Every structure is written in C-alpha cells, then in structure tokens.
C-alpha cells in the first residue's frame, strides 16, 4: 500500500506578537548643523541687536586668544567672511537690522555684498 505523502497542511498561524516598543525618543533640541543662518547667533530667525551684541561677546571671548572660534562659530558670526569674528561683523548685523527695520527688503547676504 502506498503511503499517503500528502501531509495535511497544518496551517500554522504564526502569532506575530506585535511588540509596540515605545522607544523613548530622546528629543535633542539641538538645531541641525545645516540650519545655520549667517549672523543669527541666537537662531530666532531675526537679525537684530541681540545677535550683534552676541557677536561682540564672541569677539571679546576669542580676542583674548585663550580660545579659538569653532567652525560653527565662524560660520555664523564671521558675517563678512574674513576669518575673524570682530566688531566689523557685529556692525554689519546692526546695519542690516537698521535696514530691515526701516523697510529694507534685501537678504543679509545681499546686504553684505553691497554695503
Ligand atoms: Ca537672532
Ligand atoms: Ca569677520
């Protein structure tokens, strides 16, 4: 007699236990490095006297020579791109602030180029 090979298809219902692991997403509130806006030190999207004074603060900090500005500092604070964070950068921000507050429509980049 022939052995019946047709195995009764055992429908194995694999009970996939969907484990909803709530991964505690540590939301680090660090601003992405790509979102650096020239001159906007405090990152509030507005260039104003606060940013200018922060640039001056950086200038004071770095002028002692005890600490060198980081790439990020330079990227944001060195608005005229001369490699130094100084009063010139702060005054550019202030001048731009004056420009925008009097209805000026130039972007900061455009403003730096012509002023
Ligand atoms: Ca700002
Ligand atoms: Ca500069």
PDB file of C-alpha atoms and ligand atoms in Angstrom:
ATOM      1  CA  UNK A   1       0.000   0.000   0.000  1.00  0.00           C
ATOM      2  CA  UNK A   2       1.145   3.437  -0.876  1.00  0.00           C
ATOM      3  CA  UNK A   3       1.955   5.744   1.943  1.00  0.00           C
ATOM      4  CA  UNK A   4      -0.034   8.892   1.675  1.00  0.00           C
ATOM      5  CA  UNK A   5       2.511  11.681   1.467  1.00  0.00           C
ATOM      6  CA  UNK A   6       0.013  14.461   1.315  1.00  0.00           C
ATOM      7  CA  UNK A   7       0.563  15.868   4.688  1.00  0.00           C
ATOM      8  CA  UNK A   8      -2.462  17.568   5.988  1.00  0.00           C
ATOM      9  CA  UNK A   9      -1.488  21.159   5.576  1.00  0.00           C
ATOM     10  CA  UNK A  10      -1.174  22.316   9.030  1.00  0.00           C
ATOM     11  CA  UNK A  11      -1.973  25.928   8.906  1.00  0.00           C
ATOM     12  CA  UNK A  12       0.390  27.273  11.404  1.00  0.00           C
ATOM     13  CA  UNK A  13      -0.892  30.608  12.299  1.00  0.00           C
ATOM     14  CA  UNK A  14       2.184  32.293  13.457  1.00  0.00           C
ATOM     15  CA  UNK A  15       1.016  34.581  16.059  1.00  0.00           C
ATOM     16  CA  UNK A  16       3.128  37.574  15.476  1.00  0.00           C
ATOM     17  CA  UNK A  17       3.005  39.432  18.618  1.00  0.00           C
ATOM     18  CA  UNK A  18       3.499  42.933  17.534  1.00  0.00           C
ATOM     19  CA  UNK A  19       5.504  44.372  20.283  1.00  0.00           C
ATOM     20  CA  UNK A  20       4.995  48.028  20.327  1.00  0.00           C
ATOM     21  CA  UNK A  21       8.116  49.090  21.977  1.00  0.00           C
ATOM     22  CA  UNK A  22       7.799  52.688  22.735  1.00  0.00           C
ATOM     23  CA  UNK A  23      11.315  53.719  22.166  1.00  0.00           C
ATOM     24  CA  UNK A  24      11.943  56.621  24.358  1.00  0.00           C
ATOM     25  CA  UNK A  25      12.955  59.043  21.695  1.00  0.00           C
ATOM     26  CA  UNK A  26      15.357  61.410  23.249  1.00  0.00           C
ATOM     27  CA  UNK A  27      14.429  64.574  21.501  1.00  0.00           C
ATOM     28  CA  UNK A  28      17.602  66.517  21.470  1.00  0.00           C
ATOM     29  CA  UNK A  29      16.750  70.107  20.851  1.00  0.00           C
ATOM     30  CA  UNK A  30      19.962  70.843  19.063  1.00  0.00           C
ATOM     31  CA  UNK A  31      19.472  72.870  15.934  1.00  0.00           C
ATOM     32  CA  UNK A  32      20.656  70.870  12.913  1.00  0.00           C
ATOM     33  CA  UNK A  33      24.077  71.952  11.757  1.00  0.00           C
ATOM     34  CA  UNK A  34      22.727  72.685   8.318  1.00  0.00           C
ATOM     35  CA  UNK A  35      20.311  75.247   9.673  1.00  0.00           C
ATOM     36  CA  UNK A  36      22.942  77.836  10.481  1.00  0.00           C
ATOM     37  CA  UNK A  37      21.868  81.272   9.450  1.00  0.00           C
ATOM     38  CA  UNK A  38      24.615  83.777   8.911  1.00  0.00           C
ATOM     39  CA  UNK A  39      24.606  86.333  11.676  1.00  0.00           C
ATOM     40  CA  UNK A  40      21.675  84.840  13.534  1.00  0.00           C
ATOM     41  CA  UNK A  41      23.560  83.785  16.638  1.00  0.00           C
ATOM     42  CA  UNK A  42      20.575  83.059  18.840  1.00  0.00           C
ATOM     43  CA  UNK A  43      18.832  81.257  15.970  1.00  0.00           C
ATOM     44  CA  UNK A  44      15.498  83.030  16.297  1.00  0.00           C
ATOM     45  CA  UNK A  45      15.337  83.788  12.590  1.00  0.00           C
ATOM     46  CA  UNK A  46      15.748  87.517  13.038  1.00  0.00           C
ATOM     47  CA  UNK A  47      18.911  89.526  12.768  1.00  0.00           C
ATOM     48  CA  UNK A  48      18.864  92.204  15.394  1.00  0.00           C
ATOM     49  CA  UNK A  49      20.830  93.972  18.081  1.00  0.00           C
ATOM     50  CA  UNK A  50      20.838  90.821  20.210  1.00  0.00           C
ATOM     51  CA  UNK A  51      22.813  88.985  17.538  1.00  0.00           C
ATOM     52  CA  UNK A  52      25.151  91.948  17.132  1.00  0.00           C
ATOM     53  CA  UNK A  53      25.879  92.013  20.839  1.00  0.00           C
ATOM     54  CA  UNK A  54      26.387  88.249  20.863  1.00  0.00           C
ATOM     55  CA  UNK A  55      28.938  88.622  18.070  1.00  0.00           C
ATOM     56  CA  UNK A  56      30.685  91.259  20.145  1.00  0.00           C
ATOM     57  CA  UNK A  57      30.602  88.832  23.046  1.00  0.00           C
ATOM     58  CA  UNK A  58      32.245  86.171  20.901  1.00  0.00           C
ATOM     59  CA  UNK A  59      34.790  88.721  19.758  1.00  0.00           C
ATOM     60  CA  UNK A  60      35.627  89.510  23.370  1.00  0.00           C
ATOM     61  CA  UNK A  61      35.865  85.813  24.182  1.00  0.00           C
ATOM     62  CA  UNK A  62      38.130  84.944  21.271  1.00  0.00           C
ATOM     63  CA  UNK A  63      40.229  88.096  21.239  1.00  0.00           C
ATOM     64  CA  UNK A  64      41.971  87.012  24.418  1.00  0.00           C
ATOM     65  CA  UNK A  65      43.426  84.157  22.399  1.00  0.00           C
ATOM     66  CA  UNK A  66      42.683  81.626  25.097  1.00  0.00           C
ATOM     67  CA  UNK A  67      40.032  80.038  22.945  1.00  0.00           C
ATOM     68  CA  UNK A  68      39.726  79.703  19.200  1.00  0.00           C
ATOM     69  CA  UNK A  69      36.404  80.025  17.434  1.00  0.00           C
ATOM     70  CA  UNK A  70      34.969  76.790  16.126  1.00  0.00           C
ATOM     71  CA  UNK A  71      33.947  76.231  12.520  1.00  0.00           C
ATOM     72  CA  UNK A  72      30.347  76.700  13.586  1.00  0.00           C
ATOM     73  CA  UNK A  73      31.125  79.957  15.359  1.00  0.00           C
ATOM     74  CA  UNK A  74      32.857  81.275  12.287  1.00  0.00           C
ATOM     75  CA  UNK A  75      30.054  80.082  10.026  1.00  0.00           C
ATOM     76  CA  UNK A  76      27.535  82.148  11.940  1.00  0.00           C
ATOM     77  CA  UNK A  77      29.495  85.020  13.489  1.00  0.00           C
ATOM     78  CA  UNK A  78      32.021  85.844  10.781  1.00  0.00           C
ATOM     79  CA  UNK A  79      29.499  87.582   8.568  1.00  0.00           C
ATOM     80  CA  UNK A  80      31.998  89.265   6.235  1.00  0.00           C
ATOM     81  CA  UNK A  81      33.981  86.018   5.933  1.00  0.00           C
ATOM     82  CA  UNK A  82      37.393  87.485   6.633  1.00  0.00           C
ATOM     83  CA  UNK A  83      38.233  84.720   9.054  1.00  0.00           C
ATOM     84  CA  UNK A  84      37.791  86.836  12.156  1.00  0.00           C
ATOM     85  CA  UNK A  85      34.920  87.459  14.487  1.00  0.00           C
ATOM     86  CA  UNK A  86      35.133  91.105  15.380  1.00  0.00           C
ATOM     87  CA  UNK A  87      33.313  94.411  15.709  1.00  0.00           C
ATOM     88  CA  UNK A  88      33.039  94.684  11.926  1.00  0.00           C
ATOM     89  CA  UNK A  89      30.814  91.595  11.877  1.00  0.00           C
ATOM     90  CA  UNK A  90      28.717  92.965  14.717  1.00  0.00           C
ATOM     91  CA  UNK A  91      28.297  96.301  12.970  1.00  0.00           C
ATOM     92  CA  UNK A  92      27.212  94.539   9.752  1.00  0.00           C
ATOM     93  CA  UNK A  93      24.455  92.800  11.677  1.00  0.00           C
ATOM     94  CA  UNK A  94      23.437  96.086  13.287  1.00  0.00           C
ATOM     95  CA  UNK A  95      23.446  97.870   9.936  1.00  0.00           C
ATOM     96  CA  UNK A  96      21.296  95.107   8.462  1.00  0.00           C
ATOM     97  CA  UNK A  97      18.951  95.341  11.415  1.00  0.00           C
ATOM     98  CA  UNK A  98      18.611  99.059  10.717  1.00  0.00           C
ATOM     99  CA  UNK A  99      17.997  98.247   7.053  1.00  0.00           C
ATOM    100  CA  UNK A 100      15.201  95.759   7.728  1.00  0.00           C
ATOM    101  CA  UNK A 101      13.583  97.837  10.444  1.00  0.00           C
ATOM    102  CA  UNK A 102      13.306 100.726   8.017  1.00  0.00           C
ATOM    103  CA  UNK A 103      11.574  98.561   5.442  1.00  0.00           C
ATOM    104  CA  UNK A 104      14.627  97.232   3.619  1.00  0.00           C
ATOM    105  CA  UNK A 105      13.971  94.094   1.619  1.00  0.00           C
ATOM    106  CA  UNK A 106      17.476  92.800   0.980  1.00  0.00           C
ATOM    107  CA  UNK A 107      18.583  89.467   2.373  1.00  0.00           C
ATOM    108  CA  UNK A 108      21.533  89.593   4.730  1.00  0.00           C
ATOM    109  CA  UNK A 109      23.792  88.053   2.081  1.00  0.00           C
ATOM    110  CA  UNK A 110      22.756  90.660  -0.483  1.00  0.00           C
ATOM    111  CA  UNK A 111      23.167  93.397   2.070  1.00  0.00           C
ATOM    112  CA  UNK A 112      26.721  92.370   2.940  1.00  0.00           C
ATOM    113  CA  UNK A 113      27.697  92.246  -0.712  1.00  0.00           C
ATOM    114  CA  UNK A 114      26.679  95.817  -1.474  1.00  0.00           C
ATOM    115  CA  UNK A 115      27.405  97.529   1.829  1.00  0.00           C
TER     116      UNK A 115
HETATM  117 CA1  LIG B   1      18.676  86.469  16.121  1.00  0.00          CA
HETATM  118 CA1  LIG B   2      34.628  88.950  10.141  1.00  0.00          CA
END
